[in-house]
CSV table of C-alpha atoms in Angstrom, one decimal:
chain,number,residue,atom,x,y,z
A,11,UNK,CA,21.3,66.6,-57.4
A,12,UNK,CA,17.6,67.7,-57.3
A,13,UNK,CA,16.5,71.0,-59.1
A,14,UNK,CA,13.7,73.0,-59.0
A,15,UNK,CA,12.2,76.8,-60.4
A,16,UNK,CA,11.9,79.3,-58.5
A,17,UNK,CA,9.1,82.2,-58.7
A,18,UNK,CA,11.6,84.5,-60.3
A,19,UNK,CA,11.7,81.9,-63.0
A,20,UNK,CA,15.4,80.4,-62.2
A,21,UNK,CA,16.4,76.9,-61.7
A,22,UNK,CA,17.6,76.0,-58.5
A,23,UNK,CA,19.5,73.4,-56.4
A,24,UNK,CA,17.7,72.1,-53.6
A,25,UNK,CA,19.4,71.7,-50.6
A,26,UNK,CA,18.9,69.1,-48.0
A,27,UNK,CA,20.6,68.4,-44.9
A,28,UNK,CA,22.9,65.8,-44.7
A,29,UNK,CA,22.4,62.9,-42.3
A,30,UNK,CA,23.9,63.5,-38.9
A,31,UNK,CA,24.3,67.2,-39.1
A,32,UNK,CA,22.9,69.5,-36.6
A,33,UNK,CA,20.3,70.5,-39.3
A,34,UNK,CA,18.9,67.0,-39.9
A,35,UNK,CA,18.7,66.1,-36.6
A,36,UNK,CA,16.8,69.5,-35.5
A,37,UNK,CA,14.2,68.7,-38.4
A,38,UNK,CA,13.7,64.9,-36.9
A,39,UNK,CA,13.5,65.8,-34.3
A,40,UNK,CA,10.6,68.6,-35.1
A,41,UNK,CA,8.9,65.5,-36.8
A,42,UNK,CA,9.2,63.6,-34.2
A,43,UNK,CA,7.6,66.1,-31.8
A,44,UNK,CA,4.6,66.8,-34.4
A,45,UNK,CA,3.8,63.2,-34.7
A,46,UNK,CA,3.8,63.0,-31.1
A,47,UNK,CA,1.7,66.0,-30.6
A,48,UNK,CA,-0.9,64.6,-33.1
A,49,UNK,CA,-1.0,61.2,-31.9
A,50,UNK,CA,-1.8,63.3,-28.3
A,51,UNK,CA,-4.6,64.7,-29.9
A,52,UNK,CA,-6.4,61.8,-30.8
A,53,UNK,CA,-8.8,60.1,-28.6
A,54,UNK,CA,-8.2,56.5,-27.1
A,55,UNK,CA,-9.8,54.8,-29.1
A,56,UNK,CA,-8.5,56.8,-32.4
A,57,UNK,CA,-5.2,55.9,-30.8
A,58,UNK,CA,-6.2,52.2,-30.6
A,59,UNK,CA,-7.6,51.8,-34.1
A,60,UNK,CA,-4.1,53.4,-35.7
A,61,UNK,CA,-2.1,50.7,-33.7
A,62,UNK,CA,-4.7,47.7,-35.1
A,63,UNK,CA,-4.1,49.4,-38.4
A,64,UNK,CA,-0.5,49.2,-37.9
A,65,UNK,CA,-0.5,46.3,-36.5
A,66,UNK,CA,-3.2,43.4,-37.3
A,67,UNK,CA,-3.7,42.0,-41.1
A,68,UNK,CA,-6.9,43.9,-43.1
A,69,UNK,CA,-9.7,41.0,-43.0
A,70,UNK,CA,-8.0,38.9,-39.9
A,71,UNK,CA,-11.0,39.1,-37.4
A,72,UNK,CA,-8.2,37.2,-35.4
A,73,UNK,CA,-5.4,39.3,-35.9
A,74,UNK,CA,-7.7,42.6,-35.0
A,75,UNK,CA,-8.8,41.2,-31.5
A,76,UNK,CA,-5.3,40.4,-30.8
A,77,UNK,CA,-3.6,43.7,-31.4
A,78,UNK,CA,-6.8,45.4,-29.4
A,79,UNK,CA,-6.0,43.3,-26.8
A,80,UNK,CA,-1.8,43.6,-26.9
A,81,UNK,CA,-2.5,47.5,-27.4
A,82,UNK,CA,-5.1,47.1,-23.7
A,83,UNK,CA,-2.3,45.2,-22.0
A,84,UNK,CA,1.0,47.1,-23.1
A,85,UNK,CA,0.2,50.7,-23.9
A,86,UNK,CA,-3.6,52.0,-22.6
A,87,UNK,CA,-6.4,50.1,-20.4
A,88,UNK,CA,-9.9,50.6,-22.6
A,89,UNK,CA,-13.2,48.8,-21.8
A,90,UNK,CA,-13.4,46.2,-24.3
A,91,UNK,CA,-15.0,42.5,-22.4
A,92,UNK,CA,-11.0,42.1,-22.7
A,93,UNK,CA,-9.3,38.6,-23.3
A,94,UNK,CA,-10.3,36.7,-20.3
A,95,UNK,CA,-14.2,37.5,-20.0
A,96,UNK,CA,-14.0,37.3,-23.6
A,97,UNK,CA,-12.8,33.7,-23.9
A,98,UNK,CA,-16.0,33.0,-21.8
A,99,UNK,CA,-18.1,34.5,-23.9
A,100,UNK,CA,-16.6,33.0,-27.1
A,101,UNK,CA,-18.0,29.8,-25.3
A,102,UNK,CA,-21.1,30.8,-25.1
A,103,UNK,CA,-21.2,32.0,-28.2
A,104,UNK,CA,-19.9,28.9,-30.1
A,105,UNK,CA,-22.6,27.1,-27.5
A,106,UNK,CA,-25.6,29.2,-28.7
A,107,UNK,CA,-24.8,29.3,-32.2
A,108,UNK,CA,-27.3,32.6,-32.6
A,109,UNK,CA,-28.8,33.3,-35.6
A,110,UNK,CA,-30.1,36.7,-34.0
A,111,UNK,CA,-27.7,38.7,-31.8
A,112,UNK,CA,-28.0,41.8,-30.3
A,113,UNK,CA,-25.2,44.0,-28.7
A,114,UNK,CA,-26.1,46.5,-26.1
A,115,UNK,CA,-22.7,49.0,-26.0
A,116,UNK,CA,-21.0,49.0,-29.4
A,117,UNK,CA,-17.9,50.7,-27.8
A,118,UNK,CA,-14.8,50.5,-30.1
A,119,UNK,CA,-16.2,47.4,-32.0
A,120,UNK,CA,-14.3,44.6,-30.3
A,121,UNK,CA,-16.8,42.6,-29.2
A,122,UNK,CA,-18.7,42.3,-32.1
A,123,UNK,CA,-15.7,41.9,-34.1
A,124,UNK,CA,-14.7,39.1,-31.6
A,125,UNK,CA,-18.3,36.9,-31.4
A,126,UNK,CA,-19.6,37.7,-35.1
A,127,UNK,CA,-16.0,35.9,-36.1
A,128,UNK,CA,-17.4,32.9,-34.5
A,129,UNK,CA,-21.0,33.3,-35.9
A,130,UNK,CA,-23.2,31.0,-38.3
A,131,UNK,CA,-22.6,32.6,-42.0
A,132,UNK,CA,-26.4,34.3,-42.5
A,133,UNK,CA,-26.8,35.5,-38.6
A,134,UNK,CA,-27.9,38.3,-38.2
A,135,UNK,CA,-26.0,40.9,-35.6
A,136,UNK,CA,-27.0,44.3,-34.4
A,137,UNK,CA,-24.8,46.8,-32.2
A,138,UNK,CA,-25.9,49.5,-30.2
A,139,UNK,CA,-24.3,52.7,-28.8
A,140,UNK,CA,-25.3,56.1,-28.2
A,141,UNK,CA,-21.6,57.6,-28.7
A,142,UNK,CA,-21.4,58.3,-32.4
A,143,UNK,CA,-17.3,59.3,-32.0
A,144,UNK,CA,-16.4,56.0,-30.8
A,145,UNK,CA,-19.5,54.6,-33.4
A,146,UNK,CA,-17.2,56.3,-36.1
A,147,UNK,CA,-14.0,54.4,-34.8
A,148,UNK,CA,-16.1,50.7,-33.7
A,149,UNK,CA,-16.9,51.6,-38.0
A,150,UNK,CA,-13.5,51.8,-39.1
A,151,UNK,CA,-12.5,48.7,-36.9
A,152,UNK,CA,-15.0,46.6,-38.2
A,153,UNK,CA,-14.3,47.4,-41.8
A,154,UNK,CA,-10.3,46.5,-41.3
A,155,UNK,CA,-11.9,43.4,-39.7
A,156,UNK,CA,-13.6,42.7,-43.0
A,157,UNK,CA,-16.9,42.4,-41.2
A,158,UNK,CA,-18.8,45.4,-42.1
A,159,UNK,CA,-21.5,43.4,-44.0
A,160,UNK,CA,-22.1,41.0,-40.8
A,161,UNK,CA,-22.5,43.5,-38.8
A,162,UNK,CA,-25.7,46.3,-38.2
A,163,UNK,CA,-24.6,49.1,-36.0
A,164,UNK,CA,-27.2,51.7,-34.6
A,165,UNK,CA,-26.3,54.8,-33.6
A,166,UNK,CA,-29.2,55.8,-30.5
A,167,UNK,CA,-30.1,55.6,-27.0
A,168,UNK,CA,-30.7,51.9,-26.2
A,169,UNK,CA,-34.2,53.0,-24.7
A,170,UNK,CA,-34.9,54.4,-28.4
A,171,UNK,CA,-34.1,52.4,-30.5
A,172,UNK,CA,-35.1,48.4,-28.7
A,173,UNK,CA,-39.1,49.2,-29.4
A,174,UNK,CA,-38.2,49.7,-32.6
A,175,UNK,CA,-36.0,46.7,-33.6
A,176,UNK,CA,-38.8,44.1,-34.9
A,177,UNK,CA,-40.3,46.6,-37.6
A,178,UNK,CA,-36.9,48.2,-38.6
A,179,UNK,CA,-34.9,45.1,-38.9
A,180,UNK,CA,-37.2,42.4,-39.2
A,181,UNK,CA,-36.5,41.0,-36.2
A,182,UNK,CA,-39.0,38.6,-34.4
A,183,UNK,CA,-36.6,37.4,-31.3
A,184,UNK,CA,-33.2,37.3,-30.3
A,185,UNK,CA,-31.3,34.0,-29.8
A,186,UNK,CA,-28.5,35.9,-27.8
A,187,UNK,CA,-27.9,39.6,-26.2
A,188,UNK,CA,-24.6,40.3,-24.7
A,189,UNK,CA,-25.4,43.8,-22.5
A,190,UNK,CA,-22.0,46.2,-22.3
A,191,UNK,CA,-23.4,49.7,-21.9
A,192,UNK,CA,-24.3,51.5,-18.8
A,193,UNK,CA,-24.3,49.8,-16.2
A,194,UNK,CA,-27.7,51.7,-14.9
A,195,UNK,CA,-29.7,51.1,-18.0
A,196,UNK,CA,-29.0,46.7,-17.7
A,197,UNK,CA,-32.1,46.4,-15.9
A,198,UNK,CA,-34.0,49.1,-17.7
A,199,UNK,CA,-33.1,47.5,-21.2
A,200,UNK,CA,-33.4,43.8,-20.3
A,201,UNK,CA,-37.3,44.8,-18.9
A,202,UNK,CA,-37.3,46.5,-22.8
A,203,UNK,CA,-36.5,43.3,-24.1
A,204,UNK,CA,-38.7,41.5,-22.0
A,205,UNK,CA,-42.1,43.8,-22.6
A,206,UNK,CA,-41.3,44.4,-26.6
A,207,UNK,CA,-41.3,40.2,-26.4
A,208,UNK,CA,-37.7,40.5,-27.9
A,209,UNK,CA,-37.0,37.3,-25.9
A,210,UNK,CA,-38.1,33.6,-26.6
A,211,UNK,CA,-37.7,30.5,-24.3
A,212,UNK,CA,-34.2,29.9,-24.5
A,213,UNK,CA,-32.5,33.1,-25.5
A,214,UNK,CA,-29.4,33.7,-23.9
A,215,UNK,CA,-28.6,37.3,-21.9
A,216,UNK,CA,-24.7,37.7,-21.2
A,217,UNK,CA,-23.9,40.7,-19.0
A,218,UNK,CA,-20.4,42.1,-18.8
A,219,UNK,CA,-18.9,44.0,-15.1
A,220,UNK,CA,-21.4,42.1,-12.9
A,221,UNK,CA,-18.7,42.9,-10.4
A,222,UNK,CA,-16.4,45.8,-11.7
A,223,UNK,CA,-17.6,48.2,-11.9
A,224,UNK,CA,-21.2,46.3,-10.8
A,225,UNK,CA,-24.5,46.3,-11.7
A,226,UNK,CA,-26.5,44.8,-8.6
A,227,UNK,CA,-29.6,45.5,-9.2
A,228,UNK,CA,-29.4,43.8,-12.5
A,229,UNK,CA,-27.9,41.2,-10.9
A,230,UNK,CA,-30.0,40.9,-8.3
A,231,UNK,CA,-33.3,40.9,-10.7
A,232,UNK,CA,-31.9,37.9,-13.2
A,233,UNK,CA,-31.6,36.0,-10.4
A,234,UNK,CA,-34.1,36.4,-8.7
A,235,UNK,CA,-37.4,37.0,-10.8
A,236,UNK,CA,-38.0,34.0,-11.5
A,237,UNK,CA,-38.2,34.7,-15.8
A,238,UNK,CA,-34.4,33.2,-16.0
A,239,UNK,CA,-31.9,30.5,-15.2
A,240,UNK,CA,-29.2,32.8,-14.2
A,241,UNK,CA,-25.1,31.8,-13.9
A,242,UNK,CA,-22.4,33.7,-12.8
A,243,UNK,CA,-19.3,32.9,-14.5
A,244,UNK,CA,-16.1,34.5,-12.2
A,245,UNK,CA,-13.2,36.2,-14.3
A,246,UNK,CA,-11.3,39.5,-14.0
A,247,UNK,CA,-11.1,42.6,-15.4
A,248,UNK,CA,-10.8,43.7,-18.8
A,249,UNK,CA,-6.5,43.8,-18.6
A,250,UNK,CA,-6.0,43.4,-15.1
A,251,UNK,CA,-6.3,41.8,-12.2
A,252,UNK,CA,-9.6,43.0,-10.3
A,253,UNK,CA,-12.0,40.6,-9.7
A,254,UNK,CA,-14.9,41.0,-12.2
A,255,UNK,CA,-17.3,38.3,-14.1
A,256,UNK,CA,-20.1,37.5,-16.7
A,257,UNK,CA,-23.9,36.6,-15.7
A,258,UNK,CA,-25.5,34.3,-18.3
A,259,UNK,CA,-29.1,34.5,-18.3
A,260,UNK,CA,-31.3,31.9,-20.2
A,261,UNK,CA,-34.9,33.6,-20.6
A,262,UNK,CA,-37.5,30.8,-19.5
A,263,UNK,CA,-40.6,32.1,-21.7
């Protein structure tokens, strides 16, 4: 039996319910309904980083995309690159072996958990995003990853912060950019690139959505321009089956 004292100075038994009686079950229940209610009130992406938590192994970049991705299949769709388009890019990525990367749409953190897993030790990787309460989560994500010290994230408008890249970070080029943010601001940002002379002969610029949910004039401007070799590379969907796809982009110089 437990004891404890009261205010009045007395020594009292505690009572607890007894398993299966009407009492217990009315308190689980409660508990239940409170975790429930608080789990509600937490965004999507607060709701997805509590089930990687749960979930994937602390330090197990592998183990984090998975459970992202089990957690986008099986319980709520969110707008990672996803699986499929995210094999692709893996091949890209191993392809290009960038020592400079930048990240246009830090989102949640998965994709820069996902390609700075395959990254050269000593590369250098910057992430963008304009959203500091899914900045805060794509944080906590890449810290369980055990990437935080791989990874540079920036907190601004893309438009901001791109003319200031070379004297903040030392930056000269980029050897790859993988573009993930508003769909309307691909073309604006890629023309940032271009006129800050972010790009060198050979980088390579991967878009996300080209199809779903589109971005044709960016589209439309890569490949036609004449500044890049430009590939579309057909997929679906982040966790589903809509038509969708990557455009790889190799800047000419």
């Amino acid at each position: 039996d437990l004891f404890q004292v009261n205010s009045q100075g007395q020594t009292v038994q505690i009572a607890y319910p007894v398993p299966g009686s009407p009492h217990f079950r009315g308190i689980f229940l409660a508990s239940c309904v409170k975790m429930a209610s608080q789990t509600k009130d937490m965004s999507k992406e607060q709701r997805t980083l509590q089930y990687v938590q749960e979930n994937a192994t602390r330090g197990d970049p592998d183990s984090v995309v998975a459970a992202i991705d089990k957690y986008g299949w099986e319980k709520e769709w969110a707008m990672n690159v996803g699986d499929a388009k995210g094999a692709i890019l893996d091949g890209v990525v191993k392809e290009t072996a960038p020592m400079t990367m930048l990240e246009l749409g830090t989102y949640m953190g998965y994709s820069a958990v996902r390609t700075v897993r395959l990254l050269p030790q000593g590369a250098k990787f910057i992430t963008i995003d304009v959203n500091p309460e899914s900045a805060a989560v794509a944080k906590e994500m890449i810290s369980f990853a055990g990437l935080e010290d791989r990874i540079i994230q920036v907190i601004s408008d893309s438009a901001e912060a791109i003319p200031q890249l070379k004297t903040k970070f030392n930056v000269e080029t980029f050897d790859m950019v993988f573009i993930d943010h508003f769909k309307d601001a691909y073309i604006r940002d890629i023309k940032l690139l271009e006129t800050n002379k972010l790009l060198r002969k050979g980088t390579v610029v991967v878009a996300d959505n080209i199809i779903y949910p589109g971005a044709p004039d960016y589209a439309e401007y890569v490949r036609t321009c004449g500044k890049y070799d430009s590939t579309f590379y057909e997929s679906k969907l982040e966790y589903s089956d809509k038509p969708d796809g990557l455009e790889k982009s190799v800047f000419r110089g």
